[in-house]
mmCIF file of C-alpha atoms in Angstrom:
data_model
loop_
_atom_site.group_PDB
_atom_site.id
_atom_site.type_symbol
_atom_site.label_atom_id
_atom_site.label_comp_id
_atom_site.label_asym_id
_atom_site.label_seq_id
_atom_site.Cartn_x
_atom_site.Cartn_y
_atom_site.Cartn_z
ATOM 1 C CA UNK W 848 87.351 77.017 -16.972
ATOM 2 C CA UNK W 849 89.992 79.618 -17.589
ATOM 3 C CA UNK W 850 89.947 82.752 -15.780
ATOM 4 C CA UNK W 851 88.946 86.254 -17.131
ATOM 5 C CA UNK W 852 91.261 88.830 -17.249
ATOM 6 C CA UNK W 853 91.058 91.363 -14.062
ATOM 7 C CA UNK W 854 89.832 94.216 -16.043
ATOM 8 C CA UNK W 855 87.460 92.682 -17.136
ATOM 9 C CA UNK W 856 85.915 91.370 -13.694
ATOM 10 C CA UNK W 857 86.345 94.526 -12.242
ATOM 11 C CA UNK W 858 84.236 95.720 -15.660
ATOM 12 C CA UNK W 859 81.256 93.130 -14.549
ATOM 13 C CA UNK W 860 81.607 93.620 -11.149
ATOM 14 C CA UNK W 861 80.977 97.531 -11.702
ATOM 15 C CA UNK W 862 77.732 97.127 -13.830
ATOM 16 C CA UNK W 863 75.988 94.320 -11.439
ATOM 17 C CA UNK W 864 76.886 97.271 -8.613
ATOM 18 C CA UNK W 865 75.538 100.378 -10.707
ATOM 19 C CA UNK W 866 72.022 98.255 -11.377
ATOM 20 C CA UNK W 867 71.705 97.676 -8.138
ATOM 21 C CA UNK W 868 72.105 101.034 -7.253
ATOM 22 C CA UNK W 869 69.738 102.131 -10.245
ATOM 23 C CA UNK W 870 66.963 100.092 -8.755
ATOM 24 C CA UNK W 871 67.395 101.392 -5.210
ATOM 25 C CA UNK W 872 67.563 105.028 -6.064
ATOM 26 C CA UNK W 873 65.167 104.587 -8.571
ATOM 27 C CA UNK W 874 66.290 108.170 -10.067
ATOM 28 C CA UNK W 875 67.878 108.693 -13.128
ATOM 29 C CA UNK W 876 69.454 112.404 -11.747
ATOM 30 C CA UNK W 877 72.793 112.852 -13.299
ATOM 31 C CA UNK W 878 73.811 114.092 -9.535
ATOM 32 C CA UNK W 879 72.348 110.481 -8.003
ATOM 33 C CA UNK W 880 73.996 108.490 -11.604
ATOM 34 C CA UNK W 881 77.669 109.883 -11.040
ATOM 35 C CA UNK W 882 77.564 109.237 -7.161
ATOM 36 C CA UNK W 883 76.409 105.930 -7.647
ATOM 37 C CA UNK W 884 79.244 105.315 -10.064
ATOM 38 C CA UNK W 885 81.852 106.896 -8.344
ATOM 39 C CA UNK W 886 80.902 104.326 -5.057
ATOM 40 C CA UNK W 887 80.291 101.750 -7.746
ATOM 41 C CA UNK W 888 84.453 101.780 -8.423
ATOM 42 C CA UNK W 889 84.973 101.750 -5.163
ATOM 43 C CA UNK W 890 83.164 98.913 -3.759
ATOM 44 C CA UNK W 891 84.184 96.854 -6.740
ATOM 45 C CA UNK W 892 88.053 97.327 -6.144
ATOM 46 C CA UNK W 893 87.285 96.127 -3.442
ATOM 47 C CA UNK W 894 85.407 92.837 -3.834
ATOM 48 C CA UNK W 895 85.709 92.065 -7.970
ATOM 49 C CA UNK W 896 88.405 89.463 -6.502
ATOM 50 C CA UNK W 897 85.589 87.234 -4.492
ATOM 51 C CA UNK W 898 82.941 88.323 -6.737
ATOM 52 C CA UNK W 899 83.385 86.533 -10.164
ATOM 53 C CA UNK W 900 85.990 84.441 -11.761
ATOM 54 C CA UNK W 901 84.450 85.241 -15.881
ATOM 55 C CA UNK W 902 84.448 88.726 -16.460
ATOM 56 C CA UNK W 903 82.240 90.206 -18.969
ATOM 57 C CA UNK W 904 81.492 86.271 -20.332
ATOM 58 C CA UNK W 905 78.794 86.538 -18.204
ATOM 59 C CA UNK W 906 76.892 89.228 -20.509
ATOM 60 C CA UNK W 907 77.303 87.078 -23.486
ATOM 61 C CA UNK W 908 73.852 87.416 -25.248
ATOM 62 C CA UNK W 909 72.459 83.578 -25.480
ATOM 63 C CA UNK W 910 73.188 83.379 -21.571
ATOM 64 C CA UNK W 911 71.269 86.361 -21.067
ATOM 65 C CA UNK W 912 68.704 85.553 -23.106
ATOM 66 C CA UNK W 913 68.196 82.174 -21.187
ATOM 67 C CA UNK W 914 68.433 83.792 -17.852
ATOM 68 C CA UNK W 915 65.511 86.008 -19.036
ATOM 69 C CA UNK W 916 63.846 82.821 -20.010
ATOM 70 C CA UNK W 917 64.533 81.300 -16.885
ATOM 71 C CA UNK W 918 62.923 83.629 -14.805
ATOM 72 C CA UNK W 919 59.154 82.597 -15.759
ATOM 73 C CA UNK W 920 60.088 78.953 -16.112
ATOM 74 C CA UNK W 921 61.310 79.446 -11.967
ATOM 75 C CA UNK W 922 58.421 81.586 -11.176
ATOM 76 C CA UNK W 923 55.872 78.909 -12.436
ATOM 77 C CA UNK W 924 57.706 76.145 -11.449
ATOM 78 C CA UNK W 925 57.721 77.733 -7.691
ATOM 79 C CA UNK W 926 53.754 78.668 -7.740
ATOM 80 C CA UNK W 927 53.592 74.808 -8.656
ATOM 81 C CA UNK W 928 55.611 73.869 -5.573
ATOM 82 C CA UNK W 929 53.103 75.955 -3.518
ATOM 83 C CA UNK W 930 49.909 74.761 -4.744
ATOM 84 C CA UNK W 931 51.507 71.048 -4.069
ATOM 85 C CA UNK W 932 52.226 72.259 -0.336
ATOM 86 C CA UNK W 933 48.749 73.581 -0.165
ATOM 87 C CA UNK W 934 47.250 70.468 -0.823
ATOM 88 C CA UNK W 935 49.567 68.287 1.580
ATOM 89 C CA UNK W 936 49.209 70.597 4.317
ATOM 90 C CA UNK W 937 45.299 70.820 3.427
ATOM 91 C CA UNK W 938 44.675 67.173 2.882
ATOM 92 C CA UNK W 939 43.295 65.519 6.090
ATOM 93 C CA UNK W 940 45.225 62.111 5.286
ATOM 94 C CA UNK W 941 48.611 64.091 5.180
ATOM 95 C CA UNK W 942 49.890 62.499 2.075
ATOM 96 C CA UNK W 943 53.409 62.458 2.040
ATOM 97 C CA UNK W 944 56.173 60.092 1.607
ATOM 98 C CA UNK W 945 59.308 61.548 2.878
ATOM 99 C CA UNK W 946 62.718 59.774 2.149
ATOM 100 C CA UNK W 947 66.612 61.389 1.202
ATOM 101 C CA UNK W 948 67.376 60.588 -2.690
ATOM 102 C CA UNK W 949 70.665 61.026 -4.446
ATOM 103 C CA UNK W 950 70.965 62.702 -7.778
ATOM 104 C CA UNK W 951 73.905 63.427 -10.374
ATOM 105 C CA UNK W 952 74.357 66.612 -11.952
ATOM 106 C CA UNK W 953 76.534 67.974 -15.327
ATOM 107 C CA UNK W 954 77.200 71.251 -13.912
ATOM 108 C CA UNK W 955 80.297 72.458 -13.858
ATOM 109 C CA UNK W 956 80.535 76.191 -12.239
ATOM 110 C CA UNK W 957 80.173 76.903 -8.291
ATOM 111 C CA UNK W 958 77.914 79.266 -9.478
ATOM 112 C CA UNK W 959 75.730 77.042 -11.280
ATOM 113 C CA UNK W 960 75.386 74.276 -8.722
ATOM 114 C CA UNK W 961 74.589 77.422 -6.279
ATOM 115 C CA UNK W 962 71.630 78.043 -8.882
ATOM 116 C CA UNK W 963 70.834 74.682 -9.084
ATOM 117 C CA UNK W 964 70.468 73.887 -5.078
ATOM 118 C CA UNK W 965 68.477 76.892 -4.874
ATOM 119 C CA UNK W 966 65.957 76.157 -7.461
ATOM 120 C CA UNK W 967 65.467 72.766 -5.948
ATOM 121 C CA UNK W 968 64.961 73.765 -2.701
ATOM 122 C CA UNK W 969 62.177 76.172 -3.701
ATOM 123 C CA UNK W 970 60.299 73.744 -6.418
ATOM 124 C CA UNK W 971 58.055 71.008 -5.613
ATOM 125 C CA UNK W 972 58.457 69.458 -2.607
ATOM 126 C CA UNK W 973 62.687 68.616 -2.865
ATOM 127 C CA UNK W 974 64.978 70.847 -0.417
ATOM 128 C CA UNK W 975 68.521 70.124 -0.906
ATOM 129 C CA UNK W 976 70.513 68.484 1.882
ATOM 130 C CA UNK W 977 74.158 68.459 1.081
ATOM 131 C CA UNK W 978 76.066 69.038 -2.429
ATOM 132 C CA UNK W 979 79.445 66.955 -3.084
ATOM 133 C CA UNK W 980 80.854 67.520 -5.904
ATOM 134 C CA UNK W 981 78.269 66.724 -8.284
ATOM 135 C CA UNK W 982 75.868 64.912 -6.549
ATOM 136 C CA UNK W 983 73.169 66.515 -3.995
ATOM 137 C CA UNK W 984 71.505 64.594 -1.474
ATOM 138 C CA UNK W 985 68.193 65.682 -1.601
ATOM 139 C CA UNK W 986 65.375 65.674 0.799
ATOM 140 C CA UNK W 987 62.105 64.615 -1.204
ATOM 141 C CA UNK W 988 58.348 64.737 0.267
ATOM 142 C CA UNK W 989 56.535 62.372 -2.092
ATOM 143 C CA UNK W 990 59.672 59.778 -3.117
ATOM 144 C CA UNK W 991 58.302 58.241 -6.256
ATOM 145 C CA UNK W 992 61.658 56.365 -8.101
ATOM 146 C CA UNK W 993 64.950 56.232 -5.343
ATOM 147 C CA UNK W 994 67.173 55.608 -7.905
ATOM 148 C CA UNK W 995 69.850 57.622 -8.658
ATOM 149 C CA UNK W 996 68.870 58.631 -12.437
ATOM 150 C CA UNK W 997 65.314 58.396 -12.230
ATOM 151 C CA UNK W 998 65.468 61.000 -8.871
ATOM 152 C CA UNK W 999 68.191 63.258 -10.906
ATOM 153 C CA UNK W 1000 65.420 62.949 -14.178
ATOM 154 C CA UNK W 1001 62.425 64.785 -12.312
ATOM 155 C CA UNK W 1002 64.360 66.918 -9.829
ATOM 156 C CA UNK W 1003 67.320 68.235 -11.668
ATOM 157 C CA UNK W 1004 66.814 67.763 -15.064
ATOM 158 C CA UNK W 1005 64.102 70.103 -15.927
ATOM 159 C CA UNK W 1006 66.876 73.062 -13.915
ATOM 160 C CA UNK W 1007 69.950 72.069 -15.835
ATOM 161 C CA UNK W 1008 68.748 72.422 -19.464
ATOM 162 C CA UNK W 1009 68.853 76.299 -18.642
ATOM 163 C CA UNK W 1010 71.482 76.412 -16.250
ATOM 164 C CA UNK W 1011 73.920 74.500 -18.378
ATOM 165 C CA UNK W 1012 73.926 77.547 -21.112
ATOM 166 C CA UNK W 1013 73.808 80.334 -18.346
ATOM 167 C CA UNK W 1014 76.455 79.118 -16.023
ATOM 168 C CA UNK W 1015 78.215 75.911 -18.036
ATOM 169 C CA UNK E 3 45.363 103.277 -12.116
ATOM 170 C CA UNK E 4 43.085 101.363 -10.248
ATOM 171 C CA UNK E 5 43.524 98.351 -12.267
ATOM 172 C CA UNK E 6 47.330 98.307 -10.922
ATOM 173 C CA UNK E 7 45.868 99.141 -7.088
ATOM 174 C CA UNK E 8 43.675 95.922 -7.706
ATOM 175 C CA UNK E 9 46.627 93.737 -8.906
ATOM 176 C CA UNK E 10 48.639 94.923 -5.948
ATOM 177 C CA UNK E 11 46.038 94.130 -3.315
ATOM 178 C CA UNK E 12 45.082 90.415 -5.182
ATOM 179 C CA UNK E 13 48.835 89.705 -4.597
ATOM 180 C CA UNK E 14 48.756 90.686 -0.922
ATOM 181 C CA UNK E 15 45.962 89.171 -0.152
ATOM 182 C CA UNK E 16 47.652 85.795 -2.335
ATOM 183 C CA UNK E 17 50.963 86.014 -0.156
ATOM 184 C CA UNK E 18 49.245 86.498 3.001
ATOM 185 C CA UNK E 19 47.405 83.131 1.911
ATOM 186 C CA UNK E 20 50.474 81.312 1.643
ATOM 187 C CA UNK E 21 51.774 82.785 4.628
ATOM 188 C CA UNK E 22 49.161 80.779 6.663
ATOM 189 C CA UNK E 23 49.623 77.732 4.827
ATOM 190 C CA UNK E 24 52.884 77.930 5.608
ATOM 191 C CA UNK E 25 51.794 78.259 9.444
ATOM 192 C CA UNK E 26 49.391 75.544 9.068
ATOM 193 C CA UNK E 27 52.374 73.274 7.571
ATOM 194 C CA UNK E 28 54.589 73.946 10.600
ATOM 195 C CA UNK E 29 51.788 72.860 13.212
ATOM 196 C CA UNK E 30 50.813 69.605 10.565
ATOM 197 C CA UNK E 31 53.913 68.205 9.470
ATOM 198 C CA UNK E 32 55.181 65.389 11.348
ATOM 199 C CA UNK E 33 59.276 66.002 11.765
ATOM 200 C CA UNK E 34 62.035 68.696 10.922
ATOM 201 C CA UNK E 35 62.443 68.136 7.135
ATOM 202 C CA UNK E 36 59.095 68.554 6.138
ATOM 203 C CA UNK E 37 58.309 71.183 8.163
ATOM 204 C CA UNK E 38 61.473 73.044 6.435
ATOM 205 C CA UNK E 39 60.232 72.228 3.399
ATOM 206 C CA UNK E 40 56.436 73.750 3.843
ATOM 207 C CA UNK E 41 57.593 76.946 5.648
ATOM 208 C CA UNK E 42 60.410 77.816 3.171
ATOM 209 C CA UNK E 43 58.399 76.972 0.014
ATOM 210 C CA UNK E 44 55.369 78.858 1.570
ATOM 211 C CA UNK E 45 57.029 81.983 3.201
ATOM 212 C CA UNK E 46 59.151 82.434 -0.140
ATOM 213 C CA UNK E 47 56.367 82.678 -2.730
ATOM 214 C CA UNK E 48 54.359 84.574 0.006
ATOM 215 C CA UNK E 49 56.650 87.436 0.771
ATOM 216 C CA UNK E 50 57.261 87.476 -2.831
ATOM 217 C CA UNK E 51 53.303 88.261 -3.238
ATOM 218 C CA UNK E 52 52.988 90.912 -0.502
ATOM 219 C CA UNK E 53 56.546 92.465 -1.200
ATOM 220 C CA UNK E 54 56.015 93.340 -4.954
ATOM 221 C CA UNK E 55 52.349 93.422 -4.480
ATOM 222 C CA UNK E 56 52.978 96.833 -2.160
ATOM 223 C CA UNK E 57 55.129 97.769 -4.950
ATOM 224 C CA UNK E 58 52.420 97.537 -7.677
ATOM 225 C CA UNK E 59 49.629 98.687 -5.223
ATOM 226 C CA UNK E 60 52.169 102.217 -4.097
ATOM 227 C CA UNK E 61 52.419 102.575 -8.082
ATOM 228 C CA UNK E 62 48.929 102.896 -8.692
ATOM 229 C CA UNK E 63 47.890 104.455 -5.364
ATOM 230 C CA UNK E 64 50.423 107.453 -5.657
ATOM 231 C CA UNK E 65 52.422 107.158 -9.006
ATOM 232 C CA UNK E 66 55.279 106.219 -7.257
ATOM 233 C CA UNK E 67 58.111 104.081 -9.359
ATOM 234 C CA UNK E 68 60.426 104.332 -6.308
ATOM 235 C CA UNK E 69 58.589 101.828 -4.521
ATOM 236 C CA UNK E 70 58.449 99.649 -7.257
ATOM 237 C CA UNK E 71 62.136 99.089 -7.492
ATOM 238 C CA UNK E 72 62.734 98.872 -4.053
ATOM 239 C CA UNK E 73 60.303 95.903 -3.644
ATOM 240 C CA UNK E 74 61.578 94.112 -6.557
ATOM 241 C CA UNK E 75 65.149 94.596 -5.105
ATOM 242 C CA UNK E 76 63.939 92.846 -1.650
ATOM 243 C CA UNK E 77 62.409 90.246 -3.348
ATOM 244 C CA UNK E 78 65.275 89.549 -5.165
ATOM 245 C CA UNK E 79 67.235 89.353 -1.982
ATOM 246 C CA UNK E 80 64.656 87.645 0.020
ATOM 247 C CA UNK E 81 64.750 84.886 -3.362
ATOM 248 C CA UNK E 82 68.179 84.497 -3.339
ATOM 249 C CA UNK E 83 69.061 84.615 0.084
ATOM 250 C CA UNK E 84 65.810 82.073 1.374
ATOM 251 C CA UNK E 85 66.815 79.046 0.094
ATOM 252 C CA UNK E 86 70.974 79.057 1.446
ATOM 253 C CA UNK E 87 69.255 79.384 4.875
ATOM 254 C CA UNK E 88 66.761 76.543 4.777
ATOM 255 C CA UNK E 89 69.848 74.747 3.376
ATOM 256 C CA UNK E 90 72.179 75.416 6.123
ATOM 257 C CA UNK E 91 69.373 74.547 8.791
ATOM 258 C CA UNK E 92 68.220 71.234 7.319
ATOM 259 C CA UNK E 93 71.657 70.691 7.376
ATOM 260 C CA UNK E 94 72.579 71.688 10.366
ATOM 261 C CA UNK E 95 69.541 69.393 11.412
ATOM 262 C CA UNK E 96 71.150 66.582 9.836
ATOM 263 C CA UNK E 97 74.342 66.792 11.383
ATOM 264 C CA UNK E 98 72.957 66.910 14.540
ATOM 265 C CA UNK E 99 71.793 63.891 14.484
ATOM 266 C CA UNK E 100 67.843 64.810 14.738
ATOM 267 C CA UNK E 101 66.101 61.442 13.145
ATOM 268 C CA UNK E 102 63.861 61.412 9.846
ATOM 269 C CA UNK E 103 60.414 60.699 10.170
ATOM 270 C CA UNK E 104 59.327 57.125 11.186
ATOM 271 C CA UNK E 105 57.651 56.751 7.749
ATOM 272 C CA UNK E 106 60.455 57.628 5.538
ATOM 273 C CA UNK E 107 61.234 55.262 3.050
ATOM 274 C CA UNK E 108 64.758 56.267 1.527
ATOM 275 C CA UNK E 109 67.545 57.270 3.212
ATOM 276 C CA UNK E 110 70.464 57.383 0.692
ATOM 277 C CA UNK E 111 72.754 60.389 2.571
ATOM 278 C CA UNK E 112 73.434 58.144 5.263
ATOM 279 C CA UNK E 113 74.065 55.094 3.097
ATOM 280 C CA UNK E 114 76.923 57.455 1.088
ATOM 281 C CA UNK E 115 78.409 58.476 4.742
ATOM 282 C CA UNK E 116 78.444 54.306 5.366
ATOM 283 C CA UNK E 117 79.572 53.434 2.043
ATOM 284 C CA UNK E 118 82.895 56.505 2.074
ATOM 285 C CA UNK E 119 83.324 55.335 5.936
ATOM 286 C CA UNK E 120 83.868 51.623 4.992
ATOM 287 C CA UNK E 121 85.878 52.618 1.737
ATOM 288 C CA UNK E 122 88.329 54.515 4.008
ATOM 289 C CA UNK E 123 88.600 51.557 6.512
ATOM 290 C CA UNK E 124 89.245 49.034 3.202
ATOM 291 C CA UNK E 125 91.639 51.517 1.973
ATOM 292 C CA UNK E 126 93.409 51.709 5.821
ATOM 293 C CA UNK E 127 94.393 48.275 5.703
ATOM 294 C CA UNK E 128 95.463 47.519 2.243
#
């Protein structure tokens, strides 16, 4: 995956800072909107370099529009997660069936394996261990196939149908 | 108004629900991993529900958007940020050498650590 141009980092870099700063202020005062932007510059000269490596690609309209997607899918998915927690930690037989698994993923971006690991660690009852490459070793609570496709099936796939057009 | 104050406090009250469940799974579970795995799950979703609850509730209470956007932004953080530490401490865990539970079935990270450490003696020799 090529490399965006620096401007255009520095461009993406700016706007993640000024919405951040929009939702702390929470003031739309011209005073408080050109202060914010004027630190905004600064703090993204500054970091734009660690920050991203695609520029404005990021703002690209389908990925946005499965990020905003992606967001209920998570939520629900995580309120799952916690329901099946309830009931092991409720249950008086303790049902659980611990065990590491191994699963495969097509990501390619850092960022999207980030994504990825963090999703699985807060959805039913898988926390991630250790990522190589593209497989994660994954600590699972209720092991039901230890096979590597059958484990990468019902813990990553459901992620990586969304992840794959937001990060690639 | 008051429907939004009533939203606010159901979700506090929800959080503070998980939040002891995710007590109760820290006394319960048997070893390390699943004990990570029922306090990060549980203390996530539950400072998710007070944090943005006191958001809603402040809205409704006094009006107030500032509160709103504050909360979402620390749940954001608290979402984002969670997970990388339970990570890095089951991890840490691991490395240390602290053993799964007796009744674990698979263990497939330490057969991949065999399997490389073998494949690098093979590859020694030849």
């Amino acid at each position: 995956m090529a490399e965006a141009s620096r401007i255009s980092r520095y461009l993406y870099t700016i706007i993640v800072l000024f919405i951040i700063w929009l939702f702390l202020t929470a003031s739309l005062d011209p005073q408080e909107l050109a202060f914010g932007l004027v630190l905004s510059l600064i703090i993204g000269a500054f970091t734009y370099e660690i920050f991203t490596t695609r520029g404005l690609a990021n703002l690209h309209p389908k990925r946005v529009a499965y990020a905003i997607a992606y967001i209920p899918y998570f939520l629900w998915a995580m309120l799952l997660a916690n329901l099946d927690v309830a009931y092991r930690v409720l249950h008086p037989k303790r049902p659980i069936n611990p065990g590491i698994v191994e699963c495969r993923t097509n990501l390619r971006s850092d960022v999207g394996k980030l994504v990825l690991a963090n999703s699985i660690t807060l959805t039913p009852g898988t926390i991630t261990l250790e990522v190589e490459g593209d497989r994660y070793f994954i600590h699972w609570i209720d092991v039901k196939d230890a096979s590597v496709e059958g484990a990468s099936k019902s813990i990553t796939g459901p992620f990586e149908k969304f992840l794959k057009v937001i990060f690639g | 108004m008051n429907v939004l104050v009533a939203v606010g406090e159901f979700l506090v009250l929800f959080g503070s629900a998980f939040y002891f469940l995710s007590t109760l799974g820290l006394i319960r579970m048997p070893d390390v991993y699943t004990r990570m795995q029922t306090a990060t799950k549980s203390a996530t979703l539950g400072s998710l529900g007070v944090i943005i609850g006191a958001g809603i509730w402040a809205l409704g209470d006094g009006g107030s958007v500032a509160w709103l956007t504050k909360t979402i932004i620390i749940a954001v953080f608290l979402l984002l940020t969670n997970p990388i530490s339970a990570h890095t401490l089951i991890r840490a865990a691991y490395k240390s050498g602290i053993p799964l539970w007796e009744g674990s079935v698979v263990d497939k990270y330490r057969e991949a650590k065999a399997r490389a450490e073998s494949g690098e003696e093979e590859g020694g020799e030849a």
